[in-house]
XYZ file of C-alpha atoms in Angstrom:
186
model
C -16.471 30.825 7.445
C -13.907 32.785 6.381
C -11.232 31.520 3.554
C -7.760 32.767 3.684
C -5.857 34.525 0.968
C -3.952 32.258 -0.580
C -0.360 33.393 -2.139
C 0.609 29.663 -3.192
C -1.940 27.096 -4.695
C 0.373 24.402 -4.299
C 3.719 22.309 -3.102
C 4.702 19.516 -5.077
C 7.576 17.270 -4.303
C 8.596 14.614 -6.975
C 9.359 11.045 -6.600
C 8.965 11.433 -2.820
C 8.400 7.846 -1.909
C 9.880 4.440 -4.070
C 7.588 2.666 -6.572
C 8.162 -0.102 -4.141
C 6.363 1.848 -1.674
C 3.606 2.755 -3.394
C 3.011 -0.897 -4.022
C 2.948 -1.714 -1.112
C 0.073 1.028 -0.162
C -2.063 0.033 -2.489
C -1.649 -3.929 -1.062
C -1.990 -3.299 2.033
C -4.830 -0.714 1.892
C -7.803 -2.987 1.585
C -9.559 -1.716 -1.378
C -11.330 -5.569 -1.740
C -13.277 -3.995 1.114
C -14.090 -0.596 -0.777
C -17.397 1.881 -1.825
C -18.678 3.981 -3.548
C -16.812 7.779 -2.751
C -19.535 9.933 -2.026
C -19.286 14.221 -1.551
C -20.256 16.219 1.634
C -22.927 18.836 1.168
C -24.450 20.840 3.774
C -22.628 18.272 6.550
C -24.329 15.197 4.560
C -22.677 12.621 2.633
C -24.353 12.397 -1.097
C -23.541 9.921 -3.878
C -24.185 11.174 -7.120
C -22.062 9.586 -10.153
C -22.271 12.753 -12.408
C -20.284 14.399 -9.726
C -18.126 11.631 -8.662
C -17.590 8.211 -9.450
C -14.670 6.487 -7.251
C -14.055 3.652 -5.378
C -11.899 4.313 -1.633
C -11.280 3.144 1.566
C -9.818 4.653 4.406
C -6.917 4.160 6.160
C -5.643 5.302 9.825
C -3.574 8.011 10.127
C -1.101 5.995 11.653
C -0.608 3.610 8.691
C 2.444 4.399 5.974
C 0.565 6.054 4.182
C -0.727 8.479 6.694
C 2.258 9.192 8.423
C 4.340 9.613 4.991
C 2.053 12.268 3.893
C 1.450 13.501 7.507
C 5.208 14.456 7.257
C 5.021 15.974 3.621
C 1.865 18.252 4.645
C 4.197 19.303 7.529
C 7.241 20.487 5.408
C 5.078 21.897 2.442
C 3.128 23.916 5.177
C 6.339 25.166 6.807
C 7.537 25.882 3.545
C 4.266 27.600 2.099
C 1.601 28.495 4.625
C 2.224 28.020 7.977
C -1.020 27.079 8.760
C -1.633 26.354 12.338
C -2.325 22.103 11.635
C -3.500 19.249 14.767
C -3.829 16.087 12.782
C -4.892 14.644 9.811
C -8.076 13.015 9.253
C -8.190 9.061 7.952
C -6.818 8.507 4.682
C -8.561 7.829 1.718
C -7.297 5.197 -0.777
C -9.087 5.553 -3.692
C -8.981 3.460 -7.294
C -10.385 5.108 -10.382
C -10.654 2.832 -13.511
C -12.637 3.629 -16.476
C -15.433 6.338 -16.537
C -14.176 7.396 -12.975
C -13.704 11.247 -12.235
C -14.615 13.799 -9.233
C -15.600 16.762 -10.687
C -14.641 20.645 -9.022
C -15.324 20.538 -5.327
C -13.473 21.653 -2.490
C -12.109 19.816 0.408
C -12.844 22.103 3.490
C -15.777 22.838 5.280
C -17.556 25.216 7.954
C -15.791 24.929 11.278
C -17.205 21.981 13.201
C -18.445 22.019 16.429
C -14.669 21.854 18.320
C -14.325 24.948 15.720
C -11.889 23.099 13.356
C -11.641 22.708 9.667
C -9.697 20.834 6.699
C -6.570 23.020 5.926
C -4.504 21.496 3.476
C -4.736 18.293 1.156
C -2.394 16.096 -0.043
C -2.428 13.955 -2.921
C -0.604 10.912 -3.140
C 0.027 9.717 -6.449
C 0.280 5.625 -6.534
C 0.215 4.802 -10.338
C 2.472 4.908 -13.372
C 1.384 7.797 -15.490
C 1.289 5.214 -17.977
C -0.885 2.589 -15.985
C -3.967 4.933 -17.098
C -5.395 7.895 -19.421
C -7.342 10.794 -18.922
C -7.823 11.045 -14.910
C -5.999 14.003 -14.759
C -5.339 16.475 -11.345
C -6.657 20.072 -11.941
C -6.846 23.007 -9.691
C -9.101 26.157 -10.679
C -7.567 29.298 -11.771
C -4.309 28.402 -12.155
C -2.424 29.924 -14.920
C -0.161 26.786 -15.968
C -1.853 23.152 -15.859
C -0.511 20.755 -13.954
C 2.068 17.946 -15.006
C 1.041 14.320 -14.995
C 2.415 13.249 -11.645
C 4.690 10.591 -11.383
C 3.982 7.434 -9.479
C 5.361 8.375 -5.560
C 4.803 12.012 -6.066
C 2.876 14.453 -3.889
C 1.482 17.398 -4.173
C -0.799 19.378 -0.964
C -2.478 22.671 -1.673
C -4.782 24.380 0.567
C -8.151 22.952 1.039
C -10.229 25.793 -0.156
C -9.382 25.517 -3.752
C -11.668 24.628 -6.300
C -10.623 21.210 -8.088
C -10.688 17.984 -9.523
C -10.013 14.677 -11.145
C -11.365 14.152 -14.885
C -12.108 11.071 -16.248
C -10.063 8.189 -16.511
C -10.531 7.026 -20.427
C -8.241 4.217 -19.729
C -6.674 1.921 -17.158
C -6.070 2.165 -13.461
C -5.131 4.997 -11.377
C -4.783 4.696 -6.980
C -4.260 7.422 -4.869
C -3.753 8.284 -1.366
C -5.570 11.392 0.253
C -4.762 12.864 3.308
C -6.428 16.275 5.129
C -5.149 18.743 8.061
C -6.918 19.793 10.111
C -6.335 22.580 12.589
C -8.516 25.508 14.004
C -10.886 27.561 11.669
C -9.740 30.376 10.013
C -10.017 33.607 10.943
């Protein structure tokens, strides 16, 4: 498939929901009922800790955290891209502690058989900075490395960009991840 060029590698908006509400998420997600986070591959699911090591669960789209970052996707894409989006996909809750990481890897994939494709991805952020070390959010060839997000903050960048979470050295860190989807590029 063909990958669009991409002008702006990412939207971030600080703070966007209350500590409160991140709380909550992470209560209410059911992460007693998580697994291992495994990495798609030629349309097949693979675990392999070198690459990632990560517990999640997913949540409907329709739950707070879905339909917070639904609406954040919406106004970075209007903002950025303009991306022609359907829905989002079920989101991901997912708790790194010690030795976790997902190394570089991409989000999107080839068009599927309705001819659609991950567009954008959000990142949730649902911890202190503080609550862990290491476990840091990197996208490839940017000039200027990320900050440290703050707990509630969000960033979504295109789907087709290379990156990754290092390790967490220390502590706790939740997220919610959410994808768009809409029909395959062009």
């Amino acid at each position: 498939g063909r990958w669009p060029i991409i002008k702006h590698r990412y939207w971030i908006k600080d703070c966007a929901i209350s500590h409160e509400a991140c709380d909550l998420i992470i209560k209410e997600a059911g992460l007693e009922s998580s697994f291992e986070g495994g990495f798609m591959e030629k349309g097949k699911t693979w675990h392999n800790p070198a690459m990632r090591k990560t517990q999640i669960v997913f949540n409907n789209p329709m739950s707070l955290p879905g339909m917070i970052m639904e609406s954040y996707i919406n106004c970075a894409n209007k903002a950025y891209w303009n991306y022609d989006i359907e829905y989002i996909e079920p989101v991901q809750i997912g708790k790194y502690t010690t030795g976790s990481h997902y190394d570089w890897h991409v989000d999107s994939y080839e068009p599927n058989e309705n001819n659609r494709q991950r567009k954008l991805s959000a990142v949730l952020l649902l911890s202190q900075p503080t609550d862990y070390a290491g476990g840091m959010f990197e996208i490839k060839d940017i000039k200027t490395p990320l900050p440290k997000l703050s707990k509630g903050s969000i960033i979504v960048f295109p789907s087709v960009l290379l990156h990754r979470v290092t390790e967490v050295t220390h502590g706790t860190r939740y997220t919610a991840v959410a994808w768009a989807v809409g029909p395959a590029f062009r």
